[in-house]
């Protein structure tokens, strides 16, 4: 029985494409370690451990998985088994880097995935007698543009996290701690169809002013603006990520006004998304609305990040990124405003670029929800 999220033909096509892209980039071989790239190419993440597990591929190379024998059964249950890829297993005491060299043959230029531990990068380079390069530009190509099956999974993740946000008002109230609210949210993330909770941010009052605040034992007070940024992975491994801003009781007028500007900034960025537009133009669309309202300084981060088998991946919707958007790219649009010591707000939806605009995968209401 297959545990793969997609038919094995999908993985065969991804492997072929990665080899072609490697050839275009003049790389003779690519070594992919455990992590999101391996999950994308083979359907399993693999374990990041001191024992080398790696997929070796490249133009003219038969894709080969180098794996500790104790992990062999697990690897066989992935696309490796269904596609009949070559497997080179090894036991403690043997040299796994020699197996990599056997798979590649004579090579001059070799790239590695972002997530291959340095612990393995150095000996792979030594054994192959080459200086190792990053295969990021090759590996990101496949992952950045989602196919129809992947978009179905991202939609599934989007609906699941929307269902959680719709339940948040039932848990958020004065007198409870952020941690208590976060525990209810985490349980709901799984109940609503995720296989795992990836993160739960509940930033109440001044804690909301720190974009990287997670949770604390702070007791939520009447009048608090609360940032709730949550996500999980659905069974296929694709992620959700959505932020809404809530207010306990009634917001003060100035906070309500600023949050209204934020909602317009988020909408302006969503409206700017279409094929042919650059990532930085989408970022600028949000930034401009905030700047015109005098809130430019309060926006402390990029507008968004790609999403797929990892929560943060390319394309990054950020100043200086001239990458041109293509149909099928999926990323967040999440401008925020932060007032140190006071409060913060962020609105985040995942969008997928369509032929003439984008599809929004999160539909929970944007407005400040009073609880
Ligand atoms: Zn971050
Ligand atoms: Zn988020
Ligand atoms: Zn995000």
CSV table of C-alpha atoms and ligand atoms in Angstrom, one decimal:
chain,number,residue,atom,x,y,z
A,1,UNK,CA,0.0,0.0,0.0
A,2,UNK,CA,1.3,3.4,-1.0
A,3,UNK,CA,1.6,6.1,1.6
A,4,UNK,CA,2.4,8.7,-1.1
A,5,UNK,CA,0.3,11.8,-1.3
A,6,UNK,CA,0.4,11.7,-5.1
A,7,UNK,CA,0.7,9.0,-7.8
A,8,UNK,CA,4.3,7.9,-8.4
A,9,UNK,CA,4.1,9.4,-11.9
A,10,UNK,CA,4.1,12.8,-10.3
A,11,UNK,CA,7.4,12.0,-8.6
A,12,UNK,CA,8.9,10.5,-11.7
A,13,UNK,CA,8.1,13.8,-13.5
A,14,UNK,CA,9.6,15.9,-10.7
A,15,UNK,CA,12.8,13.8,-10.8
A,16,UNK,CA,13.1,14.2,-14.5
A,17,UNK,CA,12.6,17.9,-14.3
A,18,UNK,CA,15.2,18.3,-11.6
A,19,UNK,CA,17.7,16.5,-13.8
A,20,UNK,CA,16.9,18.7,-16.8
A,21,UNK,CA,17.2,21.8,-14.7
A,22,UNK,CA,20.5,20.6,-13.3
A,23,UNK,CA,21.7,20.2,-16.9
A,24,UNK,CA,20.5,23.7,-17.8
A,25,UNK,CA,22.5,25.0,-14.8
A,26,UNK,CA,25.6,23.0,-15.9
A,27,UNK,CA,25.5,20.9,-12.7
A,28,UNK,CA,26.7,17.3,-13.2
A,29,UNK,CA,25.0,16.0,-10.1
A,30,UNK,CA,22.8,17.1,-7.2
A,31,UNK,CA,22.8,15.6,-3.8
A,32,UNK,CA,19.6,16.1,-1.9
A,33,UNK,CA,19.5,15.6,1.9
A,34,UNK,CA,16.5,15.1,4.2
A,35,UNK,CA,14.1,18.1,4.2
A,36,UNK,CA,11.5,19.8,2.0
A,37,UNK,CA,13.4,19.2,-1.3
A,38,UNK,CA,13.5,15.4,-0.6
A,39,UNK,CA,9.8,15.5,0.5
A,40,UNK,CA,9.0,17.2,-2.8
A,41,UNK,CA,11.0,14.8,-5.0
A,42,UNK,CA,10.3,11.5,-3.2
A,43,UNK,CA,7.3,12.0,-1.0
A,44,UNK,CA,9.1,11.6,2.3
A,45,UNK,CA,11.0,14.1,4.4
A,46,UNK,CA,13.6,11.7,5.7
A,47,UNK,CA,15.4,12.1,9.0
A,48,UNK,CA,18.1,14.6,9.5
A,49,UNK,CA,20.6,12.5,11.4
A,50,UNK,CA,24.3,11.9,11.5
A,51,UNK,CA,23.9,8.9,9.2
A,52,UNK,CA,23.8,10.0,5.5
A,53,UNK,CA,20.5,9.7,3.7
A,54,UNK,CA,20.7,11.4,0.3
A,55,UNK,CA,19.1,11.3,-3.2
A,56,UNK,CA,21.7,11.6,-5.9
A,57,UNK,CA,20.5,12.7,-9.3
A,58,UNK,CA,21.6,14.6,-12.4
A,59,UNK,CA,21.9,14.5,-16.2
A,60,UNK,CA,22.8,11.0,-17.2
A,61,UNK,CA,22.7,9.7,-13.6
A,62,UNK,CA,20.2,7.0,-12.6
A,63,UNK,CA,18.5,8.6,-9.5
A,64,UNK,CA,20.0,6.8,-6.5
A,65,UNK,CA,19.1,6.9,-2.8
A,66,UNK,CA,22.0,6.4,-0.5
A,67,UNK,CA,20.5,5.2,2.8
A,68,UNK,CA,21.5,3.5,6.1
A,69,UNK,CA,20.2,-0.1,5.9
A,70,UNK,CA,18.2,0.4,9.1
A,71,UNK,CA,16.1,3.0,7.2
A,72,UNK,CA,15.7,0.9,4.1
A,73,UNK,CA,12.1,-0.3,4.7
A,74,UNK,CA,11.0,3.3,5.3
A,75,UNK,CA,12.6,4.4,2.1
A,76,UNK,CA,11.0,1.6,0.1
A,77,UNK,CA,7.5,2.8,1.1
A,78,UNK,CA,8.2,6.1,-0.8
A,79,UNK,CA,8.4,6.9,-4.4
A,80,UNK,CA,11.7,5.1,-4.3
A,81,UNK,CA,9.9,1.7,-4.2
A,82,UNK,CA,7.2,2.6,-6.7
A,83,UNK,CA,9.6,4.0,-9.3
A,84,UNK,CA,12.2,1.3,-8.8
A,85,UNK,CA,15.0,3.8,-8.2
A,86,UNK,CA,18.4,2.6,-7.4
A,87,UNK,CA,19.1,2.2,-3.7
A,88,UNK,CA,22.6,2.0,-2.2
A,89,UNK,CA,22.4,1.0,1.4
A,90,UNK,CA,25.2,1.0,3.9
A,91,UNK,CA,25.8,0.0,7.5
A,92,UNK,CA,27.8,1.6,10.3
A,93,UNK,CA,31.5,1.3,9.6
A,94,UNK,CA,31.1,1.6,5.8
A,95,UNK,CA,31.7,4.8,3.8
A,96,UNK,CA,28.5,6.3,2.5
A,97,UNK,CA,30.3,9.0,0.6
A,98,UNK,CA,31.9,6.3,-1.6
A,99,UNK,CA,28.4,5.3,-2.5
A,100,UNK,CA,27.6,8.9,-3.5
A,101,UNK,CA,30.7,8.9,-5.7
A,102,UNK,CA,29.7,5.6,-7.3
A,103,UNK,CA,26.3,7.0,-8.2
A,104,UNK,CA,27.6,10.2,-9.7
A,105,UNK,CA,30.7,8.8,-11.5
A,106,UNK,CA,33.2,11.4,-12.7
A,107,UNK,CA,31.8,14.9,-12.0
A,108,UNK,CA,33.1,18.5,-12.1
A,109,UNK,CA,30.2,20.6,-10.7
A,110,UNK,CA,28.0,19.3,-7.9
A,111,UNK,CA,25.2,21.1,-6.1
A,112,UNK,CA,23.6,20.2,-2.7
A,113,UNK,CA,20.1,21.0,-1.3
A,114,UNK,CA,19.8,23.7,1.3
A,115,UNK,CA,19.1,21.3,4.0
A,116,UNK,CA,22.0,18.8,3.5
A,117,UNK,CA,23.9,19.1,6.8
A,118,UNK,CA,27.4,20.6,6.6
A,119,UNK,CA,28.4,17.4,8.4
A,120,UNK,CA,27.8,15.7,5.0
A,121,UNK,CA,28.5,18.5,2.6
A,122,UNK,CA,32.2,18.6,3.4
A,123,UNK,CA,32.9,14.9,3.0
A,124,UNK,CA,30.8,14.7,-0.1
A,125,UNK,CA,33.0,17.4,-1.6
A,126,UNK,CA,36.2,15.8,-0.5
A,127,UNK,CA,35.2,12.4,-1.8
A,128,UNK,CA,34.1,13.8,-5.2
A,129,UNK,CA,37.1,16.1,-5.4
A,130,UNK,CA,34.9,19.1,-6.2
A,131,UNK,CA,34.0,22.3,-4.4
A,132,UNK,CA,30.3,22.0,-3.6
A,133,UNK,CA,27.7,24.6,-4.8
A,134,UNK,CA,24.2,25.3,-3.7
A,135,UNK,CA,21.5,23.6,-5.9
A,136,UNK,CA,18.9,26.0,-4.5
A,137,UNK,CA,18.3,27.8,-7.9
A,138,UNK,CA,17.6,24.4,-9.5
A,139,UNK,CA,15.6,22.9,-6.7
A,140,UNK,CA,13.5,25.9,-6.1
A,141,UNK,CA,12.2,26.0,-9.7
A,142,UNK,CA,10.1,22.9,-9.3
A,143,UNK,CA,8.8,23.7,-5.9
A,144,UNK,CA,7.9,27.4,-6.6
A,145,UNK,CA,5.3,26.7,-9.3
A,146,UNK,CA,2.6,24.4,-7.9
A,147,UNK,CA,0.8,21.9,-10.2
A,148,UNK,CA,-2.9,21.2,-10.0
A,149,UNK,CA,-2.6,18.4,-7.4
A,150,UNK,CA,-0.5,20.6,-5.1
A,151,UNK,CA,-3.0,23.5,-5.4
A,152,UNK,CA,-5.8,21.1,-4.3
A,153,UNK,CA,-3.7,20.3,-1.2
A,154,UNK,CA,-3.1,24.0,-0.5
A,155,UNK,CA,-6.8,24.7,-0.8
A,156,UNK,CA,-7.5,21.8,1.6
A,157,UNK,CA,-5.0,23.4,4.1
A,158,UNK,CA,-6.5,26.8,3.6
A,159,UNK,CA,-10.1,25.7,4.4
A,160,UNK,CA,-8.8,23.7,7.4
A,161,UNK,CA,-7.1,26.8,8.9
A,162,UNK,CA,-10.1,29.0,8.1
A,163,UNK,CA,-12.3,26.6,10.1
A,164,UNK,CA,-10.0,27.1,13.0
A,165,UNK,CA,-10.1,30.9,12.8
A,166,UNK,CA,-13.9,30.9,12.7
A,167,UNK,CA,-13.7,29.1,16.1
A,168,UNK,CA,-11.2,31.5,17.7
A,169,UNK,CA,-13.8,34.0,19.1
A,170,UNK,CA,-15.1,31.2,21.3
A,171,UNK,CA,-11.7,30.9,23.1
A,172,UNK,CA,-10.4,34.4,23.2
A,173,UNK,CA,-11.6,36.4,26.2
A,174,UNK,CA,-10.3,38.6,29.0
A,175,UNK,CA,-8.9,36.6,32.0
A,176,UNK,CA,-7.5,33.7,29.9
A,177,UNK,CA,-3.8,33.5,29.1
A,178,UNK,CA,-2.3,33.4,25.6
A,179,UNK,CA,-1.1,29.9,26.4
A,180,UNK,CA,-4.6,28.6,27.2
A,181,UNK,CA,-6.0,30.1,24.1
A,182,UNK,CA,-3.2,28.6,22.0
A,183,UNK,CA,-3.8,25.1,23.5
A,184,UNK,CA,-7.4,25.3,22.3
A,185,UNK,CA,-6.3,26.5,18.9
A,186,UNK,CA,-3.7,23.7,18.6
A,187,UNK,CA,-6.3,21.1,19.3
A,188,UNK,CA,-8.6,22.6,16.7
A,189,UNK,CA,-5.8,22.7,14.1
A,190,UNK,CA,-5.7,18.9,14.2
A,191,UNK,CA,-9.5,18.5,14.6
A,192,UNK,CA,-10.1,20.5,11.4
A,193,UNK,CA,-8.0,18.2,9.2
A,194,UNK,CA,-4.3,18.9,9.7
A,195,UNK,CA,-1.9,16.1,10.6
A,196,UNK,CA,0.3,18.4,12.6
A,197,UNK,CA,0.4,21.8,14.3
A,198,UNK,CA,3.3,23.8,12.8
A,199,UNK,CA,2.9,27.0,14.8
A,200,UNK,CA,0.5,28.9,17.0
A,201,UNK,CA,1.1,32.6,17.6
A,202,UNK,CA,-1.2,34.4,20.1
A,203,UNK,CA,0.1,38.0,20.6
A,204,UNK,CA,-2.1,40.0,22.9
A,205,UNK,CA,-1.7,43.7,23.6
A,206,UNK,CA,2.0,44.7,23.6
A,207,UNK,CA,3.0,41.1,22.7
A,208,UNK,CA,1.3,41.7,19.3
A,209,UNK,CA,3.9,44.4,18.6
A,210,UNK,CA,6.6,41.7,18.2
A,211,UNK,CA,6.1,39.9,14.9
A,212,UNK,CA,7.9,36.8,16.2
A,213,UNK,CA,6.2,36.6,19.5
A,214,UNK,CA,4.7,33.1,20.0
A,215,UNK,CA,2.8,32.6,23.2
A,216,UNK,CA,3.2,33.6,26.8
A,217,UNK,CA,1.4,33.4,30.1
A,218,UNK,CA,0.2,37.0,29.7
A,219,UNK,CA,-3.5,37.3,30.8
A,220,UNK,CA,-5.6,38.8,28.0
A,221,UNK,CA,-7.3,42.0,29.0
A,222,UNK,CA,-10.4,43.8,27.9
A,223,UNK,CA,-9.6,46.1,25.0
A,224,UNK,CA,-6.6,44.1,23.8
A,225,UNK,CA,-5.9,43.8,20.1
A,226,UNK,CA,-4.8,40.2,19.6
A,227,UNK,CA,-2.8,38.8,16.6
A,228,UNK,CA,-3.5,35.1,15.9
A,229,UNK,CA,-1.2,33.6,13.3
A,230,UNK,CA,-1.6,29.8,12.9
A,231,UNK,CA,-0.7,27.0,10.6
A,232,UNK,CA,-0.4,23.2,10.2
A,233,UNK,CA,0.4,20.6,7.6
A,234,UNK,CA,-2.4,18.5,6.1
A,235,UNK,CA,-1.7,14.7,5.6
A,236,UNK,CA,-0.1,15.3,2.2
A,237,UNK,CA,2.5,17.5,3.9
A,238,UNK,CA,1.3,20.8,2.4
A,239,UNK,CA,1.0,23.7,4.9
A,240,UNK,CA,-1.5,26.3,5.9
A,241,UNK,CA,-0.6,29.8,7.3
A,242,UNK,CA,-3.2,32.4,8.1
A,243,UNK,CA,-3.4,35.5,10.4
A,244,UNK,CA,-6.3,37.3,11.7
A,245,UNK,CA,-6.4,40.2,14.2
A,246,UNK,CA,-9.1,40.1,16.9
A,247,UNK,CA,-10.1,42.6,19.6
A,248,UNK,CA,-11.4,41.8,23.0
A,249,UNK,CA,-14.4,44.1,23.7
A,250,UNK,CA,-14.3,47.3,21.7
A,251,UNK,CA,-11.2,48.7,20.0
A,252,UNK,CA,-10.3,52.3,20.5
A,253,UNK,CA,-11.0,54.5,17.5
A,254,UNK,CA,-7.3,55.0,16.5
A,255,UNK,CA,-6.6,51.3,16.5
A,256,UNK,CA,-9.7,50.6,14.5
A,257,UNK,CA,-8.6,53.3,12.0
A,258,UNK,CA,-5.1,51.9,11.6
A,259,UNK,CA,-6.4,48.3,11.2
A,260,UNK,CA,-8.7,49.5,8.5
A,261,UNK,CA,-5.7,50.9,6.6
A,262,UNK,CA,-3.9,47.5,7.1
A,263,UNK,CA,-6.9,45.7,5.6
A,264,UNK,CA,-6.7,48.0,2.6
A,265,UNK,CA,-3.0,47.5,2.3
A,266,UNK,CA,-3.4,43.7,2.3
A,267,UNK,CA,-6.2,44.0,-0.3
A,268,UNK,CA,-4.0,46.2,-2.5
A,269,UNK,CA,-1.2,43.6,-2.5
A,270,UNK,CA,-3.7,40.8,-3.3
A,271,UNK,CA,-5.1,42.9,-6.2
A,272,UNK,CA,-1.6,43.5,-7.6
A,273,UNK,CA,-0.9,39.7,-8.0
A,274,UNK,CA,-0.9,38.4,-11.5
A,275,UNK,CA,1.5,36.7,-13.9
A,276,UNK,CA,4.2,39.1,-15.2
A,277,UNK,CA,4.2,41.2,-12.1
A,278,UNK,CA,7.4,41.1,-9.9
A,279,UNK,CA,7.4,40.0,-6.3
A,280,UNK,CA,8.7,43.4,-5.2
A,281,UNK,CA,5.8,45.1,-7.0
A,282,UNK,CA,3.3,43.2,-4.9
A,283,UNK,CA,5.3,44.1,-1.8
A,284,UNK,CA,5.3,47.7,-2.8
A,285,UNK,CA,1.5,47.7,-3.3
A,286,UNK,CA,1.0,46.9,0.4
A,287,UNK,CA,3.8,49.2,1.5
A,288,UNK,CA,2.4,52.2,-0.4
A,289,UNK,CA,-1.0,52.1,1.2
A,290,UNK,CA,0.6,52.0,4.6
A,291,UNK,CA,3.0,54.8,3.8
A,292,UNK,CA,0.3,57.1,2.5
A,293,UNK,CA,-1.5,56.7,5.8
A,294,UNK,CA,1.7,57.5,7.7
A,295,UNK,CA,2.1,53.8,8.8
A,296,UNK,CA,5.1,52.9,6.6
A,297,UNK,CA,7.5,52.8,9.6
A,298,UNK,CA,5.2,50.4,11.4
A,299,UNK,CA,5.5,47.7,8.8
A,300,UNK,CA,8.6,45.8,9.9
A,301,UNK,CA,8.9,42.8,7.5
A,302,UNK,CA,8.4,41.6,4.0
A,303,UNK,CA,4.9,41.2,2.6
A,304,UNK,CA,5.0,37.4,2.1
A,305,UNK,CA,6.7,34.1,1.5
A,306,UNK,CA,6.0,31.1,-0.7
A,307,UNK,CA,4.4,28.1,0.9
A,308,UNK,CA,4.1,24.4,0.0
A,309,UNK,CA,5.8,21.4,1.7
A,310,UNK,CA,7.5,24.0,3.9
A,311,UNK,CA,5.9,27.0,5.6
A,312,UNK,CA,8.5,29.5,4.3
A,313,UNK,CA,10.0,29.0,0.9
A,314,UNK,CA,10.4,30.8,-2.4
A,315,UNK,CA,9.1,33.1,-3.8
A,316,UNK,CA,9.7,35.8,-1.1
A,317,UNK,CA,7.4,38.8,-1.6
A,318,UNK,CA,10.0,41.4,-0.5
A,319,UNK,CA,11.6,44.6,-1.5
A,320,UNK,CA,14.5,44.0,-4.0
A,321,UNK,CA,13.1,40.7,-5.3
A,322,UNK,CA,12.6,41.2,-9.0
A,323,UNK,CA,11.4,37.6,-9.5
A,324,UNK,CA,8.5,37.6,-12.0
A,325,UNK,CA,5.4,35.9,-10.8
A,326,UNK,CA,4.1,32.9,-12.8
A,327,UNK,CA,0.8,31.1,-12.8
A,328,UNK,CA,0.8,28.4,-10.0
A,329,UNK,CA,3.1,30.2,-7.6
A,330,UNK,CA,1.6,30.2,-4.0
A,331,UNK,CA,2.6,32.6,-1.3
A,332,UNK,CA,1.3,34.6,1.6
A,333,UNK,CA,0.2,38.2,1.6
A,334,UNK,CA,0.7,39.3,5.2
A,335,UNK,CA,1.4,43.0,5.9
A,336,UNK,CA,1.5,44.0,9.5
A,337,UNK,CA,1.8,47.1,11.7
A,338,UNK,CA,3.6,47.1,15.0
A,339,UNK,CA,3.7,49.7,17.7
A,340,UNK,CA,6.3,48.7,20.3
A,341,UNK,CA,5.0,48.5,23.8
A,342,UNK,CA,1.4,49.0,22.6
A,343,UNK,CA,-0.1,46.5,20.1
A,344,UNK,CA,0.3,45.1,16.7
A,345,UNK,CA,-1.9,43.7,13.8
A,346,UNK,CA,-1.4,41.5,10.8
A,347,UNK,CA,-3.7,40.1,8.2
A,348,UNK,CA,-2.5,37.0,6.2
A,349,UNK,CA,-4.0,35.0,3.4
A,350,UNK,CA,-2.4,32.5,1.1
A,351,UNK,CA,-2.9,33.2,-2.6
A,352,UNK,CA,-2.2,31.2,-5.8
A,353,UNK,CA,-1.4,33.0,-9.0
A,354,UNK,CA,-3.9,32.3,-11.7
A,355,UNK,CA,-3.8,33.2,-15.5
A,356,UNK,CA,-5.2,36.7,-14.8
A,357,UNK,CA,-4.9,37.4,-11.1
A,358,UNK,CA,-5.0,35.2,-8.1
A,359,UNK,CA,-7.1,32.8,-6.0
A,360,UNK,CA,-7.3,33.6,-2.3
A,361,UNK,CA,-7.2,30.3,-0.3
A,362,UNK,CA,-8.3,31.9,3.0
A,363,UNK,CA,-11.7,33.4,3.3
A,364,UNK,CA,-12.3,33.9,7.0
A,365,UNK,CA,-13.4,37.6,7.5
A,366,UNK,CA,-10.6,40.1,7.4
A,367,UNK,CA,-12.2,42.8,9.6
A,368,UNK,CA,-11.3,43.2,13.2
A,369,UNK,CA,-13.4,40.5,14.9
A,370,UNK,CA,-14.6,41.7,18.3
A,371,UNK,CA,-14.9,38.9,20.8
B,1,LIG,ZN1,9.0,34.9,10.4
B,2,LIG,ZN1,1.6,33.3,9.4
B,3,LIG,ZN1,3.2,33.5,6.8
